Coordinates of C-alpha atoms in Angstrom, one line a residue:
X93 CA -3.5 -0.9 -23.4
X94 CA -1.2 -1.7 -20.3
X95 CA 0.8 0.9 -18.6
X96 CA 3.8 -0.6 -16.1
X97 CA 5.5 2.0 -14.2
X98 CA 8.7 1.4 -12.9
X99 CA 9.6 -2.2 -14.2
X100 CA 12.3 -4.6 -13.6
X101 CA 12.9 -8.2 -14.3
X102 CA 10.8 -9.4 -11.8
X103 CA 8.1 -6.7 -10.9
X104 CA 5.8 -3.1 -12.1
X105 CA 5.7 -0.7 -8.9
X106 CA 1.9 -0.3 -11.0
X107 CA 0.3 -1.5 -13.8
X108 CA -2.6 0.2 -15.5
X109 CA -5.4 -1.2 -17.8
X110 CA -8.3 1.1 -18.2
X111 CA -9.6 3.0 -15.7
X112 CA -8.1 0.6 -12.6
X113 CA -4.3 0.6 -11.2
X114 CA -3.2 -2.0 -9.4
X115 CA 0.1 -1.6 -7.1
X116 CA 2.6 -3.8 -5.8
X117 CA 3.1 -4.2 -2.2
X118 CA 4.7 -1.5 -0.3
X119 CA 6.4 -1.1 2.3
X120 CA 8.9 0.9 4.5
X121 CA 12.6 0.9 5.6
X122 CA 13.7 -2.3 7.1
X123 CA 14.0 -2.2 10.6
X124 CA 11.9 0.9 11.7
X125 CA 8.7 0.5 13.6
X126 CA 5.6 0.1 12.4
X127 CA 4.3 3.6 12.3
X128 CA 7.3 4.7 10.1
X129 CA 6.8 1.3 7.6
X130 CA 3.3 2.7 7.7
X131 CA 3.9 6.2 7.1
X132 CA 6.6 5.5 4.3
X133 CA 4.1 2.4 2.4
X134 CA 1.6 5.2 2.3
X135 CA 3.7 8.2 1.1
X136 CA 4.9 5.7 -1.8
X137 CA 1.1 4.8 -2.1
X138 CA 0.5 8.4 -2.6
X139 CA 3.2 9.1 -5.2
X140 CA 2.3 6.0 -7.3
X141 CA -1.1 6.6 -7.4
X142 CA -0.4 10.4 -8.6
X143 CA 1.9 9.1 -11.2
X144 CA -1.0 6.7 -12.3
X145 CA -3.3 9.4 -12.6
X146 CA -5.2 9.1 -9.3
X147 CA -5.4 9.6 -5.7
X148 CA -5.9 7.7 -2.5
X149 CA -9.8 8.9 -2.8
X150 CA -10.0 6.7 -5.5
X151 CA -8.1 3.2 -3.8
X152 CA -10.9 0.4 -4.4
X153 CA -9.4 -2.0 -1.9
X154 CA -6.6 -2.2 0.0
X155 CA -4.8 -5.4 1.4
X156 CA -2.6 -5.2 4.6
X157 CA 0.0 -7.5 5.5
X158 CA 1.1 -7.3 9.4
X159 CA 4.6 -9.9 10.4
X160 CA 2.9 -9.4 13.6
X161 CA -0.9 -9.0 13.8
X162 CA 0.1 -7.1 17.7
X163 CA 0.9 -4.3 15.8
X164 CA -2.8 -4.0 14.3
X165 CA -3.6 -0.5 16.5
X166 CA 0.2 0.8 15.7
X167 CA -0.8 0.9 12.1
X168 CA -4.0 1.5 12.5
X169 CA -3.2 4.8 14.2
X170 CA -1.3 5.8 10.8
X171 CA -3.8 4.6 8.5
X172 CA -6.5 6.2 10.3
X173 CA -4.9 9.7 9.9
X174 CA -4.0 8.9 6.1
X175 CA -6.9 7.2 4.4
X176 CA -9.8 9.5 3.0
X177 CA -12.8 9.1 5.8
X178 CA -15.3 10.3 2.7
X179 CA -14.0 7.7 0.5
X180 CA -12.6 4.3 2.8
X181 CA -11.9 1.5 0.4
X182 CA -12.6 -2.1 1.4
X183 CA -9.9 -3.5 3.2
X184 CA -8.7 -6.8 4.8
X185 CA -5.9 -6.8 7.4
X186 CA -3.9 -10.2 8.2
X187 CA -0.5 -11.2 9.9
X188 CA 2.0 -12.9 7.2
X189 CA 5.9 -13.8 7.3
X190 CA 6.7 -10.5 5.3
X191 CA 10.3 -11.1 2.5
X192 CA 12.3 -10.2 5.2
X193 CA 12.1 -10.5 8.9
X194 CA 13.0 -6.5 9.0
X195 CA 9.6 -5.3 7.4
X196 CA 6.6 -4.9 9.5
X197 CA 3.9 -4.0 7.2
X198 CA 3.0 -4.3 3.3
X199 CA 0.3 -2.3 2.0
X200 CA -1.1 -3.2 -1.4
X201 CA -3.8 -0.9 -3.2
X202 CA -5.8 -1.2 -6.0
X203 CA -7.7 2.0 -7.5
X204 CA -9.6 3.4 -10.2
X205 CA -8.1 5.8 -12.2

């Protein structure tokens, strides 16, 4: 069975099939820094994955997307104080042109239930 929470025509916020979650991309408001996108992409990381059934203890891997890799430290310094230092998922860090020019970060997750 697949579980999609919070659909519309184009995307799920999650989708669920068995034990593992997969989330879309998220990210903060346009135009703040990168420690607020940061802060906000991992306060909707932690609400999905409760919804899902899970918690950030139980993130597999995580995939972060920088629009400028300069701001590695800046969102480093959030992640660092977020992500569960008895549980650290793999994760892989690169710079990409983001949707829009005002987003600074985009933090996707994947996690077992």
């Amino acid at each position: 069975m697949i579980v999609r929470l919070h659909p519309d025509d184009r995307m799920s916020q999650a989708v669920i099939h068995g034990d593992t979650i997969w989330l879309a991309g998220q990210v903060g408001e346009p135009g703040e820094d990168v420690v607020a996108q940061t802060r906000t992409a991992l306060t909707e990381i932690d609400s999905l994955l409760a919804e899902a059934g899970s918690h950030k203890s139980k993130i597999l891997s995580a995939t972060v997307w920088l629009a400028d890799i300069a701001d590695f430290e800046a969102m480093n310094s959030v992640w660092d104080a977020w992500v569960d230092r008895d549980n650290p998922p793999a994760r892989a860090t690169g710079e990409s042109r983001l949707a829009a020019p005002e987003y600074r970060v985009e933090i996707i997750v994947v996690a077992a239930r």
